Amino acid sequence: RAAAALCLSFAAAGLCQSVRMDVRVGRSEQLLPQLRTELGAKSVDMLILGGLQGTEYHDDFARACGLELLAPGATVVADRLLDPMAPEFLWQLSPTVGLFEETFAVEMEDDWVVIAMGLQERRLPEVPEEVTQLRFAADEARRRTTAWRYRDRLVAGPSRDELEVEASRRA
């Protein structure tokens, strides 16, 4: 999905010619400080967020901004935003905040990929309390959905032994 989003963002940005890319994969709390040390400030032209928890994207984006990693005009691509909801992150990318020249969403399968292009040189604004409350509500709803489904036995969930066996197979 992230690769498809990357292709879409390159096409939208007119970057289909040969482009030098250095792709790094990892957890943002480890990877972003490492990139800052290796590459310096304002060295990242594209940041792709594609983890399983879209609600954490605002932290990843704030971390990248705090480390001054993103170059002026940078593009941010984020996958899987609709299902877990990511209200704080979506607010940061919204045109009303004005951090990016252009932001748009692409529907892929049953979720969204959001592409924000043309990062402006501005400080990351403080998130309004209402948006933060919506983020907490989305996080709680996501946690409750899984827990309630198994608690009420509407869908038979795997037993602890089954989960351990599955985890050992993957390892």
mmCIF file of C-alpha atoms in Angstrom, residues 50-144:
data_model
loop_
_atom_site.group_PDB
_atom_site.id
_atom_site.type_symbol
_atom_site.label_atom_id
_atom_site.label_comp_id
_atom_site.label_asym_id
_atom_site.label_seq_id
_atom_site.Cartn_x
_atom_site.Cartn_y
_atom_site.Cartn_z
ATOM 1 C CA GLY A 50 2.444 3.376 6.920
ATOM 2 C CA GLY A 51 2.211 1.683 10.284
ATOM 3 C CA LEU A 52 -0.752 -0.144 11.692
ATOM 4 C CA GLN A 53 -1.811 2.637 14.039
ATOM 5 C CA GLY A 54 -2.903 5.678 12.075
ATOM 6 C CA THR A 55 -3.686 7.382 15.361
ATOM 7 C CA GLU A 56 0.057 7.621 16.047
ATOM 8 C CA TYR A 57 0.867 9.519 12.859
ATOM 9 C CA HIS A 58 0.551 12.909 14.560
ATOM 10 C CA ASP A 59 3.382 11.905 16.913
ATOM 11 C CA ASP A 60 5.547 10.723 14.008
ATOM 12 C CA PHE A 61 4.919 13.921 12.056
ATOM 13 C CA ALA A 62 5.581 16.116 15.111
ATOM 14 C CA ARG A 63 8.806 14.192 15.768
ATOM 15 C CA ALA A 64 9.988 14.768 12.181
ATOM 16 C CA CYS A 65 9.123 18.478 12.459
ATOM 17 C CA GLY A 66 10.780 18.788 15.870
ATOM 18 C CA LEU A 67 13.993 17.262 14.506
ATOM 19 C CA GLU A 68 13.751 19.654 11.524
ATOM 20 C CA LEU A 69 14.092 16.700 9.152
ATOM 21 C CA LEU A 70 11.589 17.719 6.503
ATOM 22 C CA ALA A 71 12.896 19.878 3.668
ATOM 23 C CA PRO A 72 10.902 22.866 2.436
ATOM 24 C CA GLY A 73 8.384 21.581 -0.098
ATOM 25 C CA ALA A 74 8.474 18.054 1.356
ATOM 26 C CA THR A 75 5.685 15.553 0.759
ATOM 27 C CA VAL A 76 4.051 13.457 3.481
ATOM 28 C CA VAL A 77 2.198 10.267 2.517
ATOM 29 C CA ALA A 78 0.151 8.436 5.138
ATOM 30 C CA ASP A 79 -1.602 5.103 4.700
ATOM 31 C CA ARG A 80 -4.539 3.609 6.628
ATOM 32 C CA LEU A 81 -6.128 6.746 8.004
ATOM 33 C CA LEU A 82 -9.835 6.021 7.867
ATOM 34 C CA ASP A 83 -10.200 2.774 9.822
ATOM 35 C CA PRO A 84 -8.453 3.762 13.051
ATOM 36 C CA MET A 85 -9.156 7.450 12.424
ATOM 37 C CA ALA A 86 -6.359 9.923 12.843
ATOM 38 C CA PRO A 87 -8.108 13.211 13.623
ATOM 39 C CA GLU A 88 -5.087 15.025 15.042
ATOM 40 C CA PHE A 89 -2.887 14.110 12.099
ATOM 41 C CA LEU A 90 -5.579 14.942 9.543
ATOM 42 C CA TRP A 91 -6.063 18.322 11.230
ATOM 43 C CA GLN A 92 -2.307 18.999 10.945
ATOM 44 C CA LEU A 93 -2.479 18.302 7.204
ATOM 45 C CA SER A 94 -5.681 20.255 6.611
ATOM 46 C CA PRO A 95 -5.642 23.348 4.388
ATOM 47 C CA THR A 96 -6.921 25.500 7.272
ATOM 48 C CA VAL A 97 -3.682 24.889 9.189
ATOM 49 C CA GLY A 98 -1.646 25.884 6.121
ATOM 50 C CA LEU A 99 1.405 23.680 6.571
ATOM 51 C CA PHE A 100 1.134 22.259 3.037
ATOM 52 C CA GLU A 101 0.360 23.775 -0.337
ATOM 53 C CA GLU A 102 -1.894 20.878 -1.303
ATOM 54 C CA THR A 103 -3.468 17.931 0.520
ATOM 55 C CA PHE A 104 -5.662 15.227 -0.958
ATOM 56 C CA ALA A 105 -6.939 11.761 -0.116
ATOM 57 C CA VAL A 106 -7.018 8.684 -2.326
ATOM 58 C CA GLU A 107 -9.366 5.798 -1.568
ATOM 59 C CA MET A 108 -7.541 2.459 -1.656
ATOM 60 C CA GLU A 109 -9.494 -0.698 -0.921
ATOM 61 C CA ASP A 110 -11.412 0.105 2.259
ATOM 62 C CA ASP A 111 -9.229 2.910 3.598
ATOM 63 C CA TRP A 112 -7.585 6.224 2.685
ATOM 64 C CA VAL A 113 -4.108 7.286 1.701
ATOM 65 C CA VAL A 114 -3.503 10.986 2.331
ATOM 66 C CA ILE A 115 -0.861 12.891 0.402
ATOM 67 C CA ALA A 116 0.250 16.341 1.547
ATOM 68 C CA MET A 117 2.632 18.158 -0.772
ATOM 69 C CA GLY A 118 4.639 21.354 -0.534
ATOM 70 C CA LEU A 119 5.542 21.709 3.143
ATOM 71 C CA GLN A 120 5.703 25.380 4.089
ATOM 72 C CA GLU A 121 8.338 26.682 6.475
ATOM 73 C CA ARG A 122 6.103 27.194 9.486
ATOM 74 C CA ARG A 123 6.025 25.912 13.024
ATOM 75 C CA LEU A 124 3.668 23.077 13.816
ATOM 76 C CA PRO A 125 0.688 24.793 15.481
ATOM 77 C CA GLU A 126 -0.829 23.726 18.759
ATOM 78 C CA VAL A 127 -3.667 21.266 18.234
ATOM 79 C CA PRO A 128 -7.073 22.525 19.433
ATOM 80 C CA GLU A 129 -8.486 20.765 22.496
ATOM 81 C CA GLU A 130 -11.534 19.561 20.523
ATOM 82 C CA VAL A 131 -9.314 17.724 18.035
ATOM 83 C CA THR A 132 -7.288 16.141 20.844
ATOM 84 C CA GLN A 133 -10.510 14.966 22.495
ATOM 85 C CA LEU A 134 -11.639 13.464 19.201
ATOM 86 C CA ARG A 135 -8.320 11.597 18.974
ATOM 87 C CA PHE A 136 -8.811 10.134 22.452
ATOM 88 C CA ALA A 137 -12.376 9.124 21.556
ATOM 89 C CA ALA A 138 -11.141 7.443 18.352
ATOM 90 C CA ASP A 139 -8.430 5.582 20.281
ATOM 91 C CA GLU A 140 -10.967 4.401 22.844
ATOM 92 C CA ALA A 141 -13.438 3.301 20.168
ATOM 93 C CA ARG A 142 -10.702 1.326 18.419
ATOM 94 C CA ARG A 143 -9.683 -0.409 21.650
ATOM 95 C CA ARG A 144 -13.269 -1.154 22.627
#
